Short mmCIF file of C-alpha atoms in Angstrom, two decimals:
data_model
loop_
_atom_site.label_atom_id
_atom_site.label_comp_id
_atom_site.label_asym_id
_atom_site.label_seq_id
_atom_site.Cartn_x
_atom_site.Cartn_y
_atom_site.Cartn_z
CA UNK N 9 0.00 0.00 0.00
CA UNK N 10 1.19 3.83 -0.48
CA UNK N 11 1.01 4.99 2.81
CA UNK N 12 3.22 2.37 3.91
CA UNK N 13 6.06 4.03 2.63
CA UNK N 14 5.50 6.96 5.61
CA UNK N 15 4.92 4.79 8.22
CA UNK N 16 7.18 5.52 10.92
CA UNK N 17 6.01 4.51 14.67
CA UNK N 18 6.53 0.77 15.56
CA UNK N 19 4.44 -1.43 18.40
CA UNK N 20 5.53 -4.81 19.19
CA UNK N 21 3.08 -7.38 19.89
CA UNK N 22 3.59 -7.78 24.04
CA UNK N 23 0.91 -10.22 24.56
CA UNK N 24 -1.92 -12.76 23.20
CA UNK N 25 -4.64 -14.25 25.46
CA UNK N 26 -5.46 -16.87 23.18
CA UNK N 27 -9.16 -18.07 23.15
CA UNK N 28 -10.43 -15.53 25.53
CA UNK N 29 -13.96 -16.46 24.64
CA UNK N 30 -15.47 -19.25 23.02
CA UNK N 31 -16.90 -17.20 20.16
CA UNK N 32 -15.79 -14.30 18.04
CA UNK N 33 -15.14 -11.09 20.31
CA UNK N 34 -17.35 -8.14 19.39
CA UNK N 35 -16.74 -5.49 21.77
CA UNK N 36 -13.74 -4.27 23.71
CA UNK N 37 -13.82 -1.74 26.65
CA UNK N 38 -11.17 -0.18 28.44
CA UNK N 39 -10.78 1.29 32.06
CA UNK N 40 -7.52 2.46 33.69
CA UNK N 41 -6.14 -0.53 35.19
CA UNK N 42 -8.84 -3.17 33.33
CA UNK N 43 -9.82 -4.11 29.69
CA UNK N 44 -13.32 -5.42 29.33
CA UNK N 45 -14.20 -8.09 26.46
CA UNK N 46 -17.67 -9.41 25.32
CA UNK N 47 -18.52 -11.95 22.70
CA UNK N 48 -21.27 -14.35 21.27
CA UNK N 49 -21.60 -15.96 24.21
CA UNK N 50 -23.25 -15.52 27.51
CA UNK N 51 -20.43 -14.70 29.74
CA UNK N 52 -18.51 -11.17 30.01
CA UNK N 53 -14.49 -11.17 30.91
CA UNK N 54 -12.28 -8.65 33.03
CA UNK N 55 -8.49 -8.89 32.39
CA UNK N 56 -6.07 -6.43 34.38
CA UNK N 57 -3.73 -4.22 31.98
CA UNK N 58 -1.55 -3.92 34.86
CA UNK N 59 0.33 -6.85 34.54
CA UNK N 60 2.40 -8.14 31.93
CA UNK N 61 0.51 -11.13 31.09
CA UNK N 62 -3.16 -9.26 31.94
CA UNK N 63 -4.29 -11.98 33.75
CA UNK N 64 -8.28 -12.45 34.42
CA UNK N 65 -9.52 -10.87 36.92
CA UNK N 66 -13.53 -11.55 36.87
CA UNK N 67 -15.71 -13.66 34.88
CA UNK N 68 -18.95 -12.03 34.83
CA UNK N 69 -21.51 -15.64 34.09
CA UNK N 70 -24.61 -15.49 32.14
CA UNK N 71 -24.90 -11.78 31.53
CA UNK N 72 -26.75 -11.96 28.26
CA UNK N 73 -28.43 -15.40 27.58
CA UNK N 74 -28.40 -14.67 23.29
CA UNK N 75 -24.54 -12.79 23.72
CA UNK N 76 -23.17 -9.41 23.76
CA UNK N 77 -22.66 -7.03 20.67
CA UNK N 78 -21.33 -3.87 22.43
CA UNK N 79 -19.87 -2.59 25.75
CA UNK N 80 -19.00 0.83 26.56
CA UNK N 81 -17.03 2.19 29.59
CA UNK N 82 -17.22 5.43 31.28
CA UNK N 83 -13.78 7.50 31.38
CA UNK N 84 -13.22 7.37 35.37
CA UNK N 85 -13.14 3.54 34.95
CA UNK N 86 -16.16 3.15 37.61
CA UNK N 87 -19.13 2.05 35.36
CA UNK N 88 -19.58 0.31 32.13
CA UNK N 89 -22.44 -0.88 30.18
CA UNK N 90 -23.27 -4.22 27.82
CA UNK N 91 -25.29 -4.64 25.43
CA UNK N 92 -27.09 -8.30 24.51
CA UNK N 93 -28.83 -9.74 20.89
CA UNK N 94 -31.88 -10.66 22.69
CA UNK N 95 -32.19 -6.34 23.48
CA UNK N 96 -30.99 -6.30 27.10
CA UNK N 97 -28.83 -3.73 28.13
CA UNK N 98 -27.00 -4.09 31.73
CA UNK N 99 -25.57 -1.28 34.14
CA UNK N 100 -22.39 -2.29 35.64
CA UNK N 101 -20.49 -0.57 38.88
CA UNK N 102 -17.32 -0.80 40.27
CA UNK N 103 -17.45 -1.94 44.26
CA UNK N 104 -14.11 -2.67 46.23
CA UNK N 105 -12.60 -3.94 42.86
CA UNK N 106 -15.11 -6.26 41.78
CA UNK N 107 -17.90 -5.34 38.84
CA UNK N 108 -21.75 -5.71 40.34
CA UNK N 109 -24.84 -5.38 38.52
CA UNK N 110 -26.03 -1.71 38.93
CA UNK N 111 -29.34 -1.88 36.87
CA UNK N 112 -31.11 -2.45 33.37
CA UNK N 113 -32.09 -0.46 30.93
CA UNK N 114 -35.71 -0.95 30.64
CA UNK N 115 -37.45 -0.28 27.07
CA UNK N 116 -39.21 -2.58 25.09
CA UNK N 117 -36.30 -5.24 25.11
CA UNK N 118 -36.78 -6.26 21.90
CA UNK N 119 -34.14 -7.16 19.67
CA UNK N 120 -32.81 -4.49 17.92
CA UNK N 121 -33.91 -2.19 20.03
CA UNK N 122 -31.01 -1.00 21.53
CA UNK N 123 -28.21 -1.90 19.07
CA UNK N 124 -24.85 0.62 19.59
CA UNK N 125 -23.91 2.44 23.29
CA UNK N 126 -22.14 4.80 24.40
CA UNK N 127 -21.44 5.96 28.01
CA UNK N 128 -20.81 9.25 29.21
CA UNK N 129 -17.49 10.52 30.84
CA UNK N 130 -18.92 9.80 34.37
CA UNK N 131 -21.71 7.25 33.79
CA UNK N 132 -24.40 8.75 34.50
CA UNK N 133 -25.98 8.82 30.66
CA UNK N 134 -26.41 5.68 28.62
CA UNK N 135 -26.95 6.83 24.49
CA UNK N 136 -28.30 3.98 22.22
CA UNK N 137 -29.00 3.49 18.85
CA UNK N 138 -31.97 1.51 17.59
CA UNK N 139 -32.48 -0.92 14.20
CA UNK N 140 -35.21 2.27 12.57
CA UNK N 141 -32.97 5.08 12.84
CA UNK N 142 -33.80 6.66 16.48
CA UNK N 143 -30.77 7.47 18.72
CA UNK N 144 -32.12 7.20 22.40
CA UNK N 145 -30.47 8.81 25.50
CA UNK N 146 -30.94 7.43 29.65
CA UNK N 147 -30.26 9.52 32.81
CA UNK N 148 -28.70 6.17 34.67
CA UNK N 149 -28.55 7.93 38.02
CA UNK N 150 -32.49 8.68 37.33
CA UNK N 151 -34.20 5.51 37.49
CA UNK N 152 -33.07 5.02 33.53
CA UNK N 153 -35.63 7.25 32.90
CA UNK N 154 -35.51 8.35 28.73
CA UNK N 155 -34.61 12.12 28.77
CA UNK N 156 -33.77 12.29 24.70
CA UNK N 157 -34.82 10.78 21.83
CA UNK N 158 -33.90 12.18 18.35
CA UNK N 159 -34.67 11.02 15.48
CA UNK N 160 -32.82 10.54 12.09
CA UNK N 161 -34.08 9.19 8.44
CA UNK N 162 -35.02 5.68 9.74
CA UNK N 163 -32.19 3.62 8.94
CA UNK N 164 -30.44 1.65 11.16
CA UNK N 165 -28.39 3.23 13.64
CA UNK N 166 -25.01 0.95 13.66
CA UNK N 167 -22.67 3.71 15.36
CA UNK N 168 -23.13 6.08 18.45
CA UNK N 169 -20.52 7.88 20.35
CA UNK N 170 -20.86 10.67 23.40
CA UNK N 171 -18.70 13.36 23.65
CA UNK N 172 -16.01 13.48 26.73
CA UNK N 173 -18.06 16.82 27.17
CA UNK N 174 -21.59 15.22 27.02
CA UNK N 175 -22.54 18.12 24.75
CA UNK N 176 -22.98 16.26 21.61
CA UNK N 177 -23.98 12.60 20.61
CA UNK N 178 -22.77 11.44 17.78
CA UNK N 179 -24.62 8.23 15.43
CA UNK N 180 -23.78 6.20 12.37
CA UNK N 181 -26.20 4.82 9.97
CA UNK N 182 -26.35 2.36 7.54
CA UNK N 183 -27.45 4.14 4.88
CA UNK N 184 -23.96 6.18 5.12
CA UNK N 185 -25.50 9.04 7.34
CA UNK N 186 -23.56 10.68 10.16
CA UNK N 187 -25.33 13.17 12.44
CA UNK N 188 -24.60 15.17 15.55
CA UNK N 189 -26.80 16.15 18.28
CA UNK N 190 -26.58 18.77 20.67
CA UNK N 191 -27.44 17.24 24.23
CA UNK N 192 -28.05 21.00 25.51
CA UNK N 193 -30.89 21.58 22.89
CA UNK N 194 -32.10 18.65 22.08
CA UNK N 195 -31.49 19.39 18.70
CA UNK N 196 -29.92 18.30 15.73
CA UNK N 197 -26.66 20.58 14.59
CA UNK N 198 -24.98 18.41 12.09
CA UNK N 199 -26.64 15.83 9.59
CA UNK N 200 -23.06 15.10 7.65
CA UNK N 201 -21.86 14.60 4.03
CA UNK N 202 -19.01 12.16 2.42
CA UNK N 203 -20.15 8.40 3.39
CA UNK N 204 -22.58 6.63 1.61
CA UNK N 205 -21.85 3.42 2.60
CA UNK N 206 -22.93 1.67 6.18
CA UNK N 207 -21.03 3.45 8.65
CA UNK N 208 -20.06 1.00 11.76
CA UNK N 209 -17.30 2.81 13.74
CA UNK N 210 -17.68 6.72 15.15
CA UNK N 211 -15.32 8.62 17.90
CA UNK N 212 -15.35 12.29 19.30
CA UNK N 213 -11.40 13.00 19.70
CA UNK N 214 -10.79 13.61 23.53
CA UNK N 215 -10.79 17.15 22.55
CA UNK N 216 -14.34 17.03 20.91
CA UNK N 217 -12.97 19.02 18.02
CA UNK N 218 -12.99 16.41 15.42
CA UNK N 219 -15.07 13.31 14.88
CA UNK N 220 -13.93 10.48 13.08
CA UNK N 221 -16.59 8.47 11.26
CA UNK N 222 -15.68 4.84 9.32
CA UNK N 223 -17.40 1.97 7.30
CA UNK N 224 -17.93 -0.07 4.34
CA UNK N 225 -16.57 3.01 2.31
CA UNK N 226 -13.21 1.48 3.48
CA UNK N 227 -12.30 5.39 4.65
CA UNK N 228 -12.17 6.96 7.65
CA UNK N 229 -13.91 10.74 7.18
CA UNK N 230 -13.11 13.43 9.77
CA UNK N 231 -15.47 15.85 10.27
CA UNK N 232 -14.80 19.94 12.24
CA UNK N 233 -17.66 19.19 15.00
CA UNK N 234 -18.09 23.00 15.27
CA UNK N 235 -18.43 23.58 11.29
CA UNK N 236 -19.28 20.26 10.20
CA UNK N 237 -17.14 20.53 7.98
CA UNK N 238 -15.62 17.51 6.35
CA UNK N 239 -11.72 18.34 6.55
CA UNK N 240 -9.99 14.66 6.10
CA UNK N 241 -10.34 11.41 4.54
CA UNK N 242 -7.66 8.76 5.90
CA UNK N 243 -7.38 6.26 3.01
CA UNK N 244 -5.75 2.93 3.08
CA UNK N 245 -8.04 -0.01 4.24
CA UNK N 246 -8.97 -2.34 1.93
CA UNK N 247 -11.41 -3.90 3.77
CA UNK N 248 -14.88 -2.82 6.07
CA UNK N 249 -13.86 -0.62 8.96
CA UNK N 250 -15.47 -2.17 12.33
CA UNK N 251 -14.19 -0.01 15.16
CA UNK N 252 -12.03 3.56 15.74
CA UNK N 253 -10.22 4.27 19.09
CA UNK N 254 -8.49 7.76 19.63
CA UNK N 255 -5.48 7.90 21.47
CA UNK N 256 -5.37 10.04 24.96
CA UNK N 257 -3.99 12.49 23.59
CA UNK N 258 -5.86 12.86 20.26
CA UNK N 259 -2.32 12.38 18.40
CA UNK N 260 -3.62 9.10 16.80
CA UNK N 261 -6.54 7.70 15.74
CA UNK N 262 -6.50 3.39 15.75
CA UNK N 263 -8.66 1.42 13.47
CA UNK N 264 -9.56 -2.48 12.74
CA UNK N 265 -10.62 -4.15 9.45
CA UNK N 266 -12.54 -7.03 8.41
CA UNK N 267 -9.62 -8.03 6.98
CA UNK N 268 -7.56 -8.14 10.39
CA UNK N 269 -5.45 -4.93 10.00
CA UNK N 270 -4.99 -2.24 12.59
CA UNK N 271 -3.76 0.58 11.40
CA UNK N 272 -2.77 3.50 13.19
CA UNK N 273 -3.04 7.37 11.71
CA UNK N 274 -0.82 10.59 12.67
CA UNK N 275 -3.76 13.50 12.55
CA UNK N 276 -1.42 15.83 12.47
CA UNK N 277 0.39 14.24 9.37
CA UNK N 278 -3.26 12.65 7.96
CA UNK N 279 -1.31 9.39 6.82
CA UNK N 280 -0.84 5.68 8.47
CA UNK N 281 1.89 5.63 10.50
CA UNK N 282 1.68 1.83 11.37
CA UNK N 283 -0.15 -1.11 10.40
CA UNK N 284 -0.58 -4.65 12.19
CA UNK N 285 -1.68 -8.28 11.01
CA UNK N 286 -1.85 -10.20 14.13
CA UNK N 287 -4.89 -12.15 12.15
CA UNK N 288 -6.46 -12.33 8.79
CA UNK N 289 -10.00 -13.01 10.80
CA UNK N 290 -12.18 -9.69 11.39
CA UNK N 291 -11.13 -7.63 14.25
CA UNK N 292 -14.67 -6.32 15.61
CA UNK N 293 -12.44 -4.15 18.39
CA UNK N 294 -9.66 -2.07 18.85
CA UNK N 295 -9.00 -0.07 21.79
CA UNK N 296 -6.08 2.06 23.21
CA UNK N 297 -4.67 0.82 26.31
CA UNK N 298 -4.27 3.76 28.98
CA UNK N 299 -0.67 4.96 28.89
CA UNK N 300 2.40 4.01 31.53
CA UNK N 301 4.93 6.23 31.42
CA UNK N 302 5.56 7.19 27.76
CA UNK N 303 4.74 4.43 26.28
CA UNK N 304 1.51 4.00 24.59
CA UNK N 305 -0.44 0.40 23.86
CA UNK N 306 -3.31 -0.90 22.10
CA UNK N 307 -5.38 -4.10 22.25
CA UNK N 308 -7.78 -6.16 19.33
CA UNK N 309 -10.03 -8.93 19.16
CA UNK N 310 -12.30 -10.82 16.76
CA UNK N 311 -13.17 -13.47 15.08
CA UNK N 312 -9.81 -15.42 15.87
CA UNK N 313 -11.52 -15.18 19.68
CA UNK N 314 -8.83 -13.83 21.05
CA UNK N 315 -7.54 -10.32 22.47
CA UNK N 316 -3.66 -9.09 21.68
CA UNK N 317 -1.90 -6.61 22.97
CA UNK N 318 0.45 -4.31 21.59
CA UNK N 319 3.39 -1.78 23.07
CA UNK N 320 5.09 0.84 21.19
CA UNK N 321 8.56 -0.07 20.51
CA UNK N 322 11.49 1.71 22.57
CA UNK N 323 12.47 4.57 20.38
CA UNK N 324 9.63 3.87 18.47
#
């Protein structure tokens, strides 16, 4: 590929936890000392990221009868959320270093339902995307009680992402629309251009300047959240985009193909700085890893069922 030729940061696989889960791995989450994995099959898993070999902490048993499609953690590590294929969505809190049950979301519970989440920086709001198009917010501290619901052209919402902020939620649609809501208002203030495609991965950067937006168009747009402006395309997957993962920072942006790659992208430069084949099975997740020291790390999982890790190489 081109943009191999200005590649220029290196990450060393450091670790592989093979067969993690018995089925492919859809969803990753990451706190600051745990990583959080969920797959086709009832049970949840909590590995530490503080040790070398990230042992398992926590087997969460017989979460979601049907599996689990997405997770999403809150930034202060003390809450995350999973959501099942049967439509259940579960709360989960932190307590003395074990994960309890803090709640469900309660709506319908169909299938389809409640497809994509999204967890605000503290927990407290739960934003979901449904299978006709409607992107749903929860007040989790408020008895789950509904507090937004906005609505889009009907098509099925495969992407949602909330702002570090919580001013704006962000959604992904299969018929290639992006949109951007503005939590204060209620309202909608962006309805974006440039992907036609599905569109299965979104991300505010941790600055909420720029949100990335990625699909079956194989790209990965970035849109001005102020303007709306379009003012990027990263180009050089040659397969579906699944999932995006900013760094802390907001240096990097991480993504993972149906075709296995990761690839990492410079903002600043607008190219691929690195690019990793661990697998040639679909990696459904890719998260960054929080940072020790100055070295920065990223984890994947798939269809190959299990989760690597990766460390940036000294002097990288």
């Amino acid at each position: 590929m081109v943009l191999d030729k200005v590649q220029s940061k290196q990450y060393l696989t450091s670790h592989t936890i093979d067969d993690a889960h018995i089925t492919d791995i859809f969803s990753l989450a990451v706190t600051p000392h745990q990583i959080v994995s969920a797959s086709g099959s009832s049970n949840i898993q909590i590995f530490s990221t503080t040790e070398p070999d990230f042992p398992l902490t926590q087997t969460l048993e017989a979460v979601h009868k049907l599996g689990c499609h997405h997770l999403a953690a809150s930034q202060d590590g003390r809450h995350f959320a999973s959501a099942g294929f049967a439509g259940d969505v579960k709360l989960w809190r932190s307590e003395d270093g074990k994960w309890v049950e803090q709640g469900e979301i309660i709506d319908g519970n169909r299938a389809g339902e409640i497809w994509a989440i999204a967890l605000s920086a503290e927990g407290q709001y739960l934003a979901a995307t449904t299978v006709d198009g409607r992107t749903n917010v929860w007040d989790n501290l408020g008895g789950s009680t509904k507090i937004r619901q906005y609505e889009t052209k009907g098509s099925f919402g495969m992407a949602i992402d909330l702002s570090v902020d919580g001013r704006y939620t962000a959604s992904g649609h299969e018929n290639g629309g992006v949109y951007i809501f503005n939590n204060d208002t209620g309202r909608l203030l962006h309805s974006l251009p440039g992907l036609i495609k599905a569109v299965r991965a979104i991300a505010f950067s941790p600055g909420c300047k720029l949100l990335a937006a990625a699909g079956d168009a194989r790209v990965i747009a970035l849109y001005d959240v102020g303007s709306g402006e379009q003012v990027a395309n990263l180009t050089g997957h040659g397969a579906w985009i699944f999932s995006l993962s900013w760094s802390d920072t907001g240096e990097y942006l991480l993504s993972g193909a149906f075709d296995g790659k990761a690839k990492i992208w410079s903002i600043d430069r607008r190219e691929c700085v690195a690019t990793h084949t661990e697998t040639d099975k679909t990696l459904w997740s890719v998260k960054w890893l929080p940072k020790t020291g100055r070295s920065e790390g990223f984890a994947t999982a798939g269809a190959n069922r299990s989760i690597s890790f990766y460390r940036e190489a000294t002097g990288g």
